[in-house]
Coordinates of C-alpha atoms in Angstrom, one line a residue:
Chain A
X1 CA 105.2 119.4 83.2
X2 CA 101.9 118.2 85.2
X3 CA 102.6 114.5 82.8
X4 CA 106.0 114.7 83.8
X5 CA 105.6 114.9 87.6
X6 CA 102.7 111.9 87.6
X7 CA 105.0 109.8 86.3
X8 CA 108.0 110.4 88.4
X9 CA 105.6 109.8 91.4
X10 CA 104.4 106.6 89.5
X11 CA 108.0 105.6 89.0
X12 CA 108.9 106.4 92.4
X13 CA 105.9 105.0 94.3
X14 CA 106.7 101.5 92.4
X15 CA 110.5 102.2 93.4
X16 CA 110.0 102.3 97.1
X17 CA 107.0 99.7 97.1
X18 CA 109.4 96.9 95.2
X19 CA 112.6 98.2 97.4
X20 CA 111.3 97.9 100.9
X21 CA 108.7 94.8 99.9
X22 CA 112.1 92.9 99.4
X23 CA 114.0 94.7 102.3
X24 CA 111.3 93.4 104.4
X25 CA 112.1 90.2 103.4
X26 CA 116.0 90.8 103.4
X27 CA 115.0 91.8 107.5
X28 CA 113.6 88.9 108.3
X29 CA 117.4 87.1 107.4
X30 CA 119.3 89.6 109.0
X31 CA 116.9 89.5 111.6
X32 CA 117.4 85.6 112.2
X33 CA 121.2 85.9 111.0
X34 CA 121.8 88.2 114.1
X35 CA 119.8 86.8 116.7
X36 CA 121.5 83.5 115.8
X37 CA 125.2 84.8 116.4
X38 CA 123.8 86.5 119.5
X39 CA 122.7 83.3 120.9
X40 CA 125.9 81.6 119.8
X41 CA 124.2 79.7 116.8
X42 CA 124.4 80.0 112.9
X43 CA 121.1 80.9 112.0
X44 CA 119.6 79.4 108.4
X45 CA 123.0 77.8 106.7
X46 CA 121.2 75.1 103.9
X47 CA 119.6 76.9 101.8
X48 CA 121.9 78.8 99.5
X49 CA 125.5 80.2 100.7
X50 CA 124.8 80.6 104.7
X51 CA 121.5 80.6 103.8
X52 CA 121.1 83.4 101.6
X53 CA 118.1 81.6 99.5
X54 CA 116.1 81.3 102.5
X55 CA 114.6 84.6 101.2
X56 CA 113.3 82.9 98.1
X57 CA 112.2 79.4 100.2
X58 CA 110.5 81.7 102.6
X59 CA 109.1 83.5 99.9
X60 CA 107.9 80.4 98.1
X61 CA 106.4 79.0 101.2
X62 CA 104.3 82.1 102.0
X63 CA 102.9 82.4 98.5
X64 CA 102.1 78.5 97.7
X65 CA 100.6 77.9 101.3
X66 CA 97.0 77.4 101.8
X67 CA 94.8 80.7 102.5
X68 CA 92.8 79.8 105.7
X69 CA 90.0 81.6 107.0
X70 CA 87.9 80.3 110.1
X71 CA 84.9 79.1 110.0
X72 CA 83.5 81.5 112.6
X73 CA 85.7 84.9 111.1
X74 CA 84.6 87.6 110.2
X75 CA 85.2 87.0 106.7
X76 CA 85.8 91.0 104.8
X77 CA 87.2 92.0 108.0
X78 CA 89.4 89.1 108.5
X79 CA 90.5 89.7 104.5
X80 CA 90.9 92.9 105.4
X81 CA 93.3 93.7 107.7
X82 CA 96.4 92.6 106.4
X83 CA 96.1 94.6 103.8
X84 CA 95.9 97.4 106.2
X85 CA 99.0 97.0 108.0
X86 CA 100.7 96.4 104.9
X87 CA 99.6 99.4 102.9
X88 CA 99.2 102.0 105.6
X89 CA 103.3 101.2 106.2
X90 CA 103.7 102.0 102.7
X91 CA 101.5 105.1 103.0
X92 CA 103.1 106.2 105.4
X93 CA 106.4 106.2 103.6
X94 CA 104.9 108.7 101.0
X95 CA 106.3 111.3 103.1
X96 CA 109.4 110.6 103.9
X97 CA 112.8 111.9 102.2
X98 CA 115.0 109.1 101.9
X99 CA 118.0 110.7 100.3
X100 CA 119.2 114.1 99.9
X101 CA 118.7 115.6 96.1
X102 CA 121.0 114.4 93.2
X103 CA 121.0 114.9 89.4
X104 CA 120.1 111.9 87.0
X105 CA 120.8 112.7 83.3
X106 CA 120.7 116.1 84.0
X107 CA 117.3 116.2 86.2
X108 CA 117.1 116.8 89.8
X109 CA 115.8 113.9 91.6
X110 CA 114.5 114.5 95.2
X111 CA 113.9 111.0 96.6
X112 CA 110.7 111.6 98.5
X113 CA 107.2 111.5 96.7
X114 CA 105.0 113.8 98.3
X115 CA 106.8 117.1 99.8
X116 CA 104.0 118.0 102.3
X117 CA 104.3 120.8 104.3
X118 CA 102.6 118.3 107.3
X119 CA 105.4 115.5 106.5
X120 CA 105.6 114.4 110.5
X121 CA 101.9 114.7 110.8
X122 CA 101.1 112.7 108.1
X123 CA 103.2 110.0 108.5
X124 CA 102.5 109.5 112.1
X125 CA 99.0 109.7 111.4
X126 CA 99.1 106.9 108.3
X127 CA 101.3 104.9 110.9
X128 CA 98.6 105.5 113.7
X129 CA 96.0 103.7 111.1
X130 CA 98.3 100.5 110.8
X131 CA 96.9 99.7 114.0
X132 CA 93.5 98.9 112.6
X133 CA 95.6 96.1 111.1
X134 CA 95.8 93.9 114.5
X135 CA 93.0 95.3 115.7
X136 CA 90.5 94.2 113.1
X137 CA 92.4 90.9 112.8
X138 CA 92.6 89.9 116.7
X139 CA 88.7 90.8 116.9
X140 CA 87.4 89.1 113.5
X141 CA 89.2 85.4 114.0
X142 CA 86.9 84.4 116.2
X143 CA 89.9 82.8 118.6
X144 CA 90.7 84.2 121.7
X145 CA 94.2 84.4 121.2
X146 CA 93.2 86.5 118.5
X147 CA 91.0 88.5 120.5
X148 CA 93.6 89.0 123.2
X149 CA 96.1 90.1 120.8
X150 CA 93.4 92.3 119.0
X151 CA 93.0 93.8 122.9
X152 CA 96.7 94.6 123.6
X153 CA 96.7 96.1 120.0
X154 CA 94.2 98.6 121.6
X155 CA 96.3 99.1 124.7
X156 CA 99.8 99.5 123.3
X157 CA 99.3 101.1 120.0
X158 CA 96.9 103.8 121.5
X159 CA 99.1 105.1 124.6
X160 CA 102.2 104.4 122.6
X161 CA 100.6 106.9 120.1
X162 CA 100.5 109.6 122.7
X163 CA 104.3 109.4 123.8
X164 CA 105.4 109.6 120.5
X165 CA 103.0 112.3 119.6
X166 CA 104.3 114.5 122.5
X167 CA 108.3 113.7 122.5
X168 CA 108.2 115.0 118.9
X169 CA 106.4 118.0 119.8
X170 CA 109.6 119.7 121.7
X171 CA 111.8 119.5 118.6
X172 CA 108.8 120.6 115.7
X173 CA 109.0 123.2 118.2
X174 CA 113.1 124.6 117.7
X175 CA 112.4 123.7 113.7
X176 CA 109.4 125.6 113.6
X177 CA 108.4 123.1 111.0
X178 CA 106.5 120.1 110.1
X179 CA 107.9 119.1 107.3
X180 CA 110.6 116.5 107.3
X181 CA 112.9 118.3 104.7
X182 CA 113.0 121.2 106.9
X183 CA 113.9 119.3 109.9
X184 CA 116.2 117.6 108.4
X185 CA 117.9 121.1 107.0
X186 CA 117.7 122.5 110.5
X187 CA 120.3 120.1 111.4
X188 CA 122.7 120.9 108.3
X189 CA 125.9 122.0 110.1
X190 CA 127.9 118.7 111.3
X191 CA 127.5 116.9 114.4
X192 CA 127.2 119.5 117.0
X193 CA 123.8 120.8 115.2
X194 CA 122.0 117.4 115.9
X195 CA 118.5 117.6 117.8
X196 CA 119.7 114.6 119.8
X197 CA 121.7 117.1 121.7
X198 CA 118.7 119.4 121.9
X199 CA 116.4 117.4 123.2
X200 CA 117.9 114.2 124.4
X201 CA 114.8 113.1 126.4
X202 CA 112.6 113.7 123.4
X203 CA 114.7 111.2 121.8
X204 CA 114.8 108.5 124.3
X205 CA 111.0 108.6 124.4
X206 CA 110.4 108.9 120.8
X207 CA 112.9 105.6 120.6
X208 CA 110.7 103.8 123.2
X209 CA 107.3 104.9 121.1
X210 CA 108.8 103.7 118.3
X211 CA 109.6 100.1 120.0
X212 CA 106.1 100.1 121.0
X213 CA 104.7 101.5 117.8
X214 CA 106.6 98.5 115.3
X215 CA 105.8 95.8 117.8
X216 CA 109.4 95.2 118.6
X217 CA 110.3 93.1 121.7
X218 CA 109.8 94.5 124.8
X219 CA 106.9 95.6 124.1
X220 CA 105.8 93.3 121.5
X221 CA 102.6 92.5 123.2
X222 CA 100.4 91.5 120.2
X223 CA 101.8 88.4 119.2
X224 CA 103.7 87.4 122.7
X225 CA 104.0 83.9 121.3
X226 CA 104.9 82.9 124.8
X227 CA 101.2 83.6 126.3
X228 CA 98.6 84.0 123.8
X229 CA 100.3 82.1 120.9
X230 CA 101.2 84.0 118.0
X231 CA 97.9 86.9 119.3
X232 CA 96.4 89.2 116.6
X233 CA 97.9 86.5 113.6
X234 CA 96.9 83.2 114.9
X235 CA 94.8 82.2 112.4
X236 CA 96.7 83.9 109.4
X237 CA 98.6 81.6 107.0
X238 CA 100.7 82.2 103.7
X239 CA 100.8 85.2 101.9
X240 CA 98.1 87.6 104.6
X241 CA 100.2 86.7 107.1
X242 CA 103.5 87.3 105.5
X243 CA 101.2 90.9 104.7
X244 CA 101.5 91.6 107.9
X245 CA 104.9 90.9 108.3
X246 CA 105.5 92.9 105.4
X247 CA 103.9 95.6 106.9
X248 CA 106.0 95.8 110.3
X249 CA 108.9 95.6 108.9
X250 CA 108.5 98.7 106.7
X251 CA 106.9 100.5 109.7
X252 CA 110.2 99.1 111.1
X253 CA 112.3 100.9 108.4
X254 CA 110.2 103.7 108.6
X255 CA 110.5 104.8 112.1
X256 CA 113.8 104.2 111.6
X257 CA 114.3 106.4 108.9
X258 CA 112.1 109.1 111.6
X259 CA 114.6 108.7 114.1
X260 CA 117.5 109.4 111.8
X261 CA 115.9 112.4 110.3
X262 CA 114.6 113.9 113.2
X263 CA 117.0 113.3 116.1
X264 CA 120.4 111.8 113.8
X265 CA 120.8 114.8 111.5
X266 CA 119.1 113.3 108.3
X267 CA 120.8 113.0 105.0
X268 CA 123.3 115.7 106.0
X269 CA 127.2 114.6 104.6
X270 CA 129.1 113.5 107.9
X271 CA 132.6 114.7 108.1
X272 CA 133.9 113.0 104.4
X273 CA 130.9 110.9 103.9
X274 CA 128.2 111.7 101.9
X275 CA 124.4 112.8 103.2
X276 CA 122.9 109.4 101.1
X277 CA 125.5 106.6 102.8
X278 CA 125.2 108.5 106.0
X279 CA 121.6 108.1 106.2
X280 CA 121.5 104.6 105.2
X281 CA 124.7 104.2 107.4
X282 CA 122.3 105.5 110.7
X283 CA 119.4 103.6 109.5
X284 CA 121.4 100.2 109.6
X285 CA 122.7 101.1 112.9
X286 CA 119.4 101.6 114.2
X287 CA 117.8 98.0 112.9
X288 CA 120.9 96.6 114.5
X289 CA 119.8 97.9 117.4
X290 CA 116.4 97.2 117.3
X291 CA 117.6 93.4 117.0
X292 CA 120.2 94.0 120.0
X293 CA 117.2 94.8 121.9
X294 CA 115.1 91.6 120.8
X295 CA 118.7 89.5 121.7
X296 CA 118.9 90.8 125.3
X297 CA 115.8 92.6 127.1
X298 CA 113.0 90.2 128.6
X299 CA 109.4 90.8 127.6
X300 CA 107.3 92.9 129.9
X301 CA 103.4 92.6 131.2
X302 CA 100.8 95.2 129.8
X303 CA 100.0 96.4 133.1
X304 CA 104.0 97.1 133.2
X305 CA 103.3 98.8 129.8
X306 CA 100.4 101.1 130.3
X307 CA 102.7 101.9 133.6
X308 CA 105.7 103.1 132.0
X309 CA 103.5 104.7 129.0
X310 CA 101.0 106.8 131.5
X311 CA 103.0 106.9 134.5
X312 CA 106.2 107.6 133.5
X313 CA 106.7 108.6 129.6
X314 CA 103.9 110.6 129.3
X315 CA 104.3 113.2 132.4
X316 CA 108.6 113.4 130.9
X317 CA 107.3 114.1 127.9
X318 CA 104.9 116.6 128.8
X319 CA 107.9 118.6 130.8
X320 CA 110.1 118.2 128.6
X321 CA 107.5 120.1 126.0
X322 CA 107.7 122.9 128.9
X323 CA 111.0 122.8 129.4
X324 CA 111.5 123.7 126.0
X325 CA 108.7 126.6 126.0
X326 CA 110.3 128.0 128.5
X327 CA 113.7 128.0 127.2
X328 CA 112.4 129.0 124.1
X329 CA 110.3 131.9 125.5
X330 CA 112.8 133.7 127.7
Chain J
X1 CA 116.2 64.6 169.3
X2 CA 114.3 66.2 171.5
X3 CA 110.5 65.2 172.2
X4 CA 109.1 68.6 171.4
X5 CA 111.0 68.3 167.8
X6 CA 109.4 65.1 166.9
X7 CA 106.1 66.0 167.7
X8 CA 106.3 69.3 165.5
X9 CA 104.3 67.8 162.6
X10 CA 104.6 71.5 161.1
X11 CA 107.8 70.7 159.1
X12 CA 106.7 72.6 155.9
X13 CA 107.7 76.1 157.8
X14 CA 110.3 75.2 159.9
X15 CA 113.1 74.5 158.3
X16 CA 112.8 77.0 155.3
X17 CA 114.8 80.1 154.9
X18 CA 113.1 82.7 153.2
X19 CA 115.2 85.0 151.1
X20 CA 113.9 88.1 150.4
X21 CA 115.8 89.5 147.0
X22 CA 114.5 92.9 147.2
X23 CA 112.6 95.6 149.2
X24 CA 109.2 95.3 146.8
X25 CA 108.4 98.8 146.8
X26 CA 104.5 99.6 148.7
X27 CA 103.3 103.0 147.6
X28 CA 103.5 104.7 144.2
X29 CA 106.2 106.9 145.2
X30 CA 108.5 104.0 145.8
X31 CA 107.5 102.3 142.9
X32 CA 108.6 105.3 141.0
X33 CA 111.9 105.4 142.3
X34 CA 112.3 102.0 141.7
X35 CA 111.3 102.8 138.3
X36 CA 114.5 105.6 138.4
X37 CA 116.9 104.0 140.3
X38 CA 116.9 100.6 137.9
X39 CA 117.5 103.2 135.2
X40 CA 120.4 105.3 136.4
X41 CA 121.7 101.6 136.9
X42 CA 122.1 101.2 133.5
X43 CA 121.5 97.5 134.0
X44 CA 119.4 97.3 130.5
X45 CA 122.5 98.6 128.6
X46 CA 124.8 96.5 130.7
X47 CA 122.4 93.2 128.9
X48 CA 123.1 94.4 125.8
X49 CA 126.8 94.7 126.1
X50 CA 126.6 91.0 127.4
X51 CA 124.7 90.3 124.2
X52 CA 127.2 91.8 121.9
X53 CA 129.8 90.1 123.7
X54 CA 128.4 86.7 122.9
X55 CA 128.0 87.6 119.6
X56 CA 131.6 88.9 119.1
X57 CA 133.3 85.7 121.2
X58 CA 130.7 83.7 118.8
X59 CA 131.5 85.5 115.9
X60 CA 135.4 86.1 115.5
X61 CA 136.5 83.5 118.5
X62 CA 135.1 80.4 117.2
X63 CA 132.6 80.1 120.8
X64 CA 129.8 78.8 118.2
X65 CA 127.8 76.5 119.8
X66 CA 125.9 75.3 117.0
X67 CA 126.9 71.3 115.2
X68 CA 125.7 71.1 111.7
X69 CA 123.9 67.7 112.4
X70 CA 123.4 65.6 110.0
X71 CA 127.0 66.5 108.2
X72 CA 128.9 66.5 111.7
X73 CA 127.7 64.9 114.5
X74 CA 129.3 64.6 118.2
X75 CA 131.9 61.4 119.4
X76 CA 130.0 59.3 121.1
X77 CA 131.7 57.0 123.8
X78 CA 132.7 53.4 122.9
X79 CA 130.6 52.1 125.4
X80 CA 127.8 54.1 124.0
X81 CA 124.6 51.5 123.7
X82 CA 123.0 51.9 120.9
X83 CA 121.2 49.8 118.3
X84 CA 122.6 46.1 118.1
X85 CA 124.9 45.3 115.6
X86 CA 126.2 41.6 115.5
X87 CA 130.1 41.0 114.4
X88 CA 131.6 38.7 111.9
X89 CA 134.5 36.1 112.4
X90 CA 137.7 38.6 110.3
X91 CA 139.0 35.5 108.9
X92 CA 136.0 33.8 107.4
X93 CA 133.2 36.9 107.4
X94 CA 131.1 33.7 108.9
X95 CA 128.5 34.7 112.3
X96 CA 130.4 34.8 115.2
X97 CA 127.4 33.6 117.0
X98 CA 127.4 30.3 118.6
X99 CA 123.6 30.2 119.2
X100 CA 124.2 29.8 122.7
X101 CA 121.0 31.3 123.6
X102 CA 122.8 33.9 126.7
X103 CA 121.6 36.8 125.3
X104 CA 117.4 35.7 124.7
X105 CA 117.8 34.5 128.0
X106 CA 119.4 37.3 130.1
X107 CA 117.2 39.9 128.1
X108 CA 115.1 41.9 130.7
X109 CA 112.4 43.3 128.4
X110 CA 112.2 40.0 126.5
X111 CA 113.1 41.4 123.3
X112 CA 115.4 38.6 121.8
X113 CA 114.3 35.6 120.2
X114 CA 116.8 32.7 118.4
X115 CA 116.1 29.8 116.5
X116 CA 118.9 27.3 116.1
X117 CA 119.3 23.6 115.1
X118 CA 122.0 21.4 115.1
X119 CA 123.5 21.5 112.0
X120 CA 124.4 18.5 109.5
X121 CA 128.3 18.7 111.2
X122 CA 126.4 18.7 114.4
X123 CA 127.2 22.4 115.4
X124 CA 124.8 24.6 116.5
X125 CA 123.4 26.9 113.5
X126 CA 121.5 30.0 114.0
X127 CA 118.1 30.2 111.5
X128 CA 116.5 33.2 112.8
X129 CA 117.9 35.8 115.0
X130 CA 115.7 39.3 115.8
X131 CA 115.5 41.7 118.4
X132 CA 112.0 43.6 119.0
X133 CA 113.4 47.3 118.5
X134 CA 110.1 48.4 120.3
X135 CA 110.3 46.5 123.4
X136 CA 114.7 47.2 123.9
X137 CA 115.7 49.3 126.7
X138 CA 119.0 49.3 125.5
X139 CA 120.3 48.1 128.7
X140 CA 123.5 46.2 127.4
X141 CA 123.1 43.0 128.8
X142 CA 123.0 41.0 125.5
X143 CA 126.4 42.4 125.1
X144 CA 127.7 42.1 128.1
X145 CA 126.8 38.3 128.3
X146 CA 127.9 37.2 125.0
X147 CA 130.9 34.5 125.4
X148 CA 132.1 35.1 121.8
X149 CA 131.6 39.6 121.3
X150 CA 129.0 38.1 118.6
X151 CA 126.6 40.8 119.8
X152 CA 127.7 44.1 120.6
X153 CA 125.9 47.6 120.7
X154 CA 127.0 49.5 117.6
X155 CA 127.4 53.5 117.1
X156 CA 123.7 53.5 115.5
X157 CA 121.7 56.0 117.0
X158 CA 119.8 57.6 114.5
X159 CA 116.9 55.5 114.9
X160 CA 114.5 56.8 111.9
X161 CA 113.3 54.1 109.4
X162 CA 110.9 53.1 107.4
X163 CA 110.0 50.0 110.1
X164 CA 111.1 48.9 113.2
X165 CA 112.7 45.3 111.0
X166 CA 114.9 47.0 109.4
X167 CA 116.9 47.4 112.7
X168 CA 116.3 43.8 113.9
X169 CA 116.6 41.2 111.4
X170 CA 119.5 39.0 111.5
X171 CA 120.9 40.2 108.4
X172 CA 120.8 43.7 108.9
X173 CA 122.4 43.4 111.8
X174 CA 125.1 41.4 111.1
X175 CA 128.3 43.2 109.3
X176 CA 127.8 42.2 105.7
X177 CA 131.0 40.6 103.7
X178 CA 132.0 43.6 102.2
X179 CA 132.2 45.8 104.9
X180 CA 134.3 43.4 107.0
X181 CA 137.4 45.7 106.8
X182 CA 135.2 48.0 108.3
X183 CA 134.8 46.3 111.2
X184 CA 135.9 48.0 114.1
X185 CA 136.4 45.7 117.3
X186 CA 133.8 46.6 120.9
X187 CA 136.4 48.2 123.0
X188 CA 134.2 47.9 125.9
X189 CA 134.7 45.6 129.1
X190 CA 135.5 41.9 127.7
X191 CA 136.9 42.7 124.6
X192 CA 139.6 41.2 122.8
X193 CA 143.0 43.4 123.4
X194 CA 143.8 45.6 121.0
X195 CA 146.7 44.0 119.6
X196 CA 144.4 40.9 118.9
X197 CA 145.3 41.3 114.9
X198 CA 149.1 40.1 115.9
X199 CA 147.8 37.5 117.9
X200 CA 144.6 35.8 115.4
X201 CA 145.5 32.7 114.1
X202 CA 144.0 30.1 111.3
X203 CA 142.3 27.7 112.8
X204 CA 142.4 24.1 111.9
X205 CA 139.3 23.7 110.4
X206 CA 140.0 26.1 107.4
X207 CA 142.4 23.9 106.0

């Protein structure tokens, strides 16, 4: 039994790397796909049919480019930190129950590799790591777009941290639970039952912290490439800088797959369609709209940031959690 | 004008409206209404309706904006001036140059340069004809003083080679004998009427 379970993790750990590695890479097309139709262009249409193979050319590009590191780097560090964006977004996915339970040759599957009781907490702490990623990388390529980026990293990532901490606090509070099965149970009775309609507020925050937390456009401050060049990954090339990119986009699907679980009602079966394609039917809807967003909202300052994060998201959240208490207590 | 007007050297001030767009908020308090206000507004969502607008006009309308270069490329006007091209006679494929010299002379930035003799029937022959690509400014005159539409601005304007020659020497500008059918006529001021096909005629001297 104890074999048997190892190698289901095994199989599944490989399953989810090799999936999301090449969704990440399947992201960046969409991603260039739909911001081209939403600026009225075509997006990549030579390589392959509309550009399909742009995958593989990207792909080839990345891995056959030259690995550069500065003269003045930080050289481990520099090495380093890719790798830690990359695998702390795949860490963090250890957590997370993609799919309800189904049967495979007679044995039940349950598409998640660790049940922890702690799911939320863990996967929010693993993604809180990620931001050594940046970090490390802005302040060991001794360039000071680098180091600004590296700096903003600090700023953004850290108060971000705290709104999303404290927005999920109110609904852990009706589950009763930190484990994302259990929330996602809590929600099992159709539409009405979503935590959306709960704790609306909580949502809209978390959905901002999450912006914040995958370097998404407003607030993508690290690599603004309009002011400090491309920040934290200036001085990355090839394959550690695809790392990197590899890494926000799974933190991308996996705050997606948060949102969906948390506020969206989960893997639970939607009127005639079934808990698995509903899921994935939510997650797509939600990386649509996190490339609306990129399409149409302006950039904003870090002072504007640290405003809206300290000022303003962090004092709603903070009621809302009492709100909740005291609705909860009397 | 009044005296008092002319002597106001301050002109920088006077005549400038200022237009103030908003009421920038002064304390925190303000700020934070702002903050509520532009988000009751809705404004944000109203962007990305905009945005998906575009997409959908650009999407299932046809509104694309985007031309596939170097398969399709834009009309450009007839009178477009682009790199030289020089036209052959349609009856004989010979140079429809005269050598007359117009064109080297009237050239502003001094690009052209001819070399004719007289020829053993004592008619002017053209040896050498080439136009310095990197001194042109494209500024039509060659074409516009030529007596015989011998040199004409062609539809060229990808100009991406190897060298600069391969634009400017006599026989790469001039149409070659096999592409003569392809020879479309300069429909721009001083050309030969459209219906000059009708009209052409052997000349004596080809019998």
């Amino acid at each position: 039994m104890e074999t048997a379970i190892i190698i289901e993790t095994i199989i599944k750990a490989v399953i989810i790397l090799s999936v999301f590695a090449a969704l990440a890479g399947f992201t960046t097309y969409i991603e260039r796909k739909v911001l081209a139709f939403m600026q009225r262009r075509l997006g990549p249409m030579n390589v392959g049919p509309h550009g399909l193979l742009q995958l593989a050319a990207d792909g080839i590009k990345l891995f056959t480019k030259e690995d550069f590191i500065p003269a003045n780097a930080a050289k481990p560090v520099f090495m380093i930190a890719p790798i830690i964006t990359a695998s702390t977004a795949f860490i963090a996915m250890s957590a997370v129950p993609f799919f309800p339970e189904f049967e495979l040759f007679g044995y039940t599957i349950r598409p998640i590799i660790a049940d922890i009781n702690v799911g939320v907490l863990f996967v929010m702490g693993v993604a809180s790591v990620g931001l050594y990623g940046p970090l490390l990388a802005g302040m060991s390529s001794a360039n000071k777009w680098a180091l600004l980026g590296g700096a903003r990293t600090a700023i953004q990532l850290l108060s971000y941290e705290v709104v999303s901490g404290l927005a999920l606090l109110a609904p852990l509070m009706l589950v009763g639970s930190l484990s994302l099965i259990d929330i996602n149970n809590y929600q099992a009775g159709g539409i009405s039952n979503w935590i959306i309609w709960y704790q609306p507020l909580a949502f809209i925050l978390f959905v901002m912290a999450g912006f914040a937390e995958t370097n998404r456009t407003p607030f993508d401050l690290l690599e603004h490439e309009a002011e400090i060049v491309a920040g934290y990954a200036t001085e990355y090339s090839g394959l550690r800088w695809g790392m990197f990119f590899i890494g926000e986009y799974a933190n991308l699907f996996t705050i997606c797959f948060l949102i969906s679980l948390i506020f969206l009602g989960g893997f639970n079966d939607l009127w005639f369609i079934s808990g698995g394609l509903a899921i994935v039917l939510k997650v797509m809807f939600l990386i649509f709209f996190f490339l609306w967003t990129r399409a149409s909202w302006p950039h904003i300052r870090p002072d504007q940031l640290m405003w809206l994060c300290w000022k303003v998201l962090m004092p709603l959240a903070v009621i809302n959690i009492l709100i909740t208490g005291f609705v909860m207590m009397f | 004008m009044s005296l008092e007007k002319l002597k106001n050297r301050d002109v920088s001030v006077d005549d400038y409206i200022n237009i103030f767009e908003d009421e920038y908020p002064k304390t925190s308090w303000e700020q934070f209404k702002q903050v509520l206000r532009r988000s009751v507004k809705g404004e944000l969502f109203k962007g990305l309706g905009i945005v998906l607008n575009i997409m959908r006009q650009a999407l299932f309308k046809g509104e694309m904006q985007t031309v596939q270069y170097p398969a399709e490329k834009l009309p450009i006007s007839p009178r477009y001036r682009a790199v030289h091209k020089l036209l052959a006679l349609l009856e004989s494929g010979e140079n429809r140059c005269i050598g007359c010299g117009l064109c080297e002379k009237i050239c502003i930035a001094d690009c052209i340069r001819m070399d004719t003799r007289i020829d053993e029937n004592s008619r002017k022959e053209v040896l050498e004809y080439t136009i310095n690509m990197g001194r042109c400014i494209f500024c039509g005159y060659c074409a516009e003083v030529c007596p015989e539409l011998a040199i004409v601005h062609g539809g060229r304007y990808e100009n991406a080679s190897e060298q600069r020659a391969h634009f400017a020497l006599k026989e790469d500008l001039l149409t070659p004998l096999d592409k003569l059918k392809e020879q479309k006529e300069y429909s721009g001021f001083g050309a030969i009427s459209p219906d000059a096909d009708e009209k052409i005629k052997k000349t004596p001297l080809s019998y």
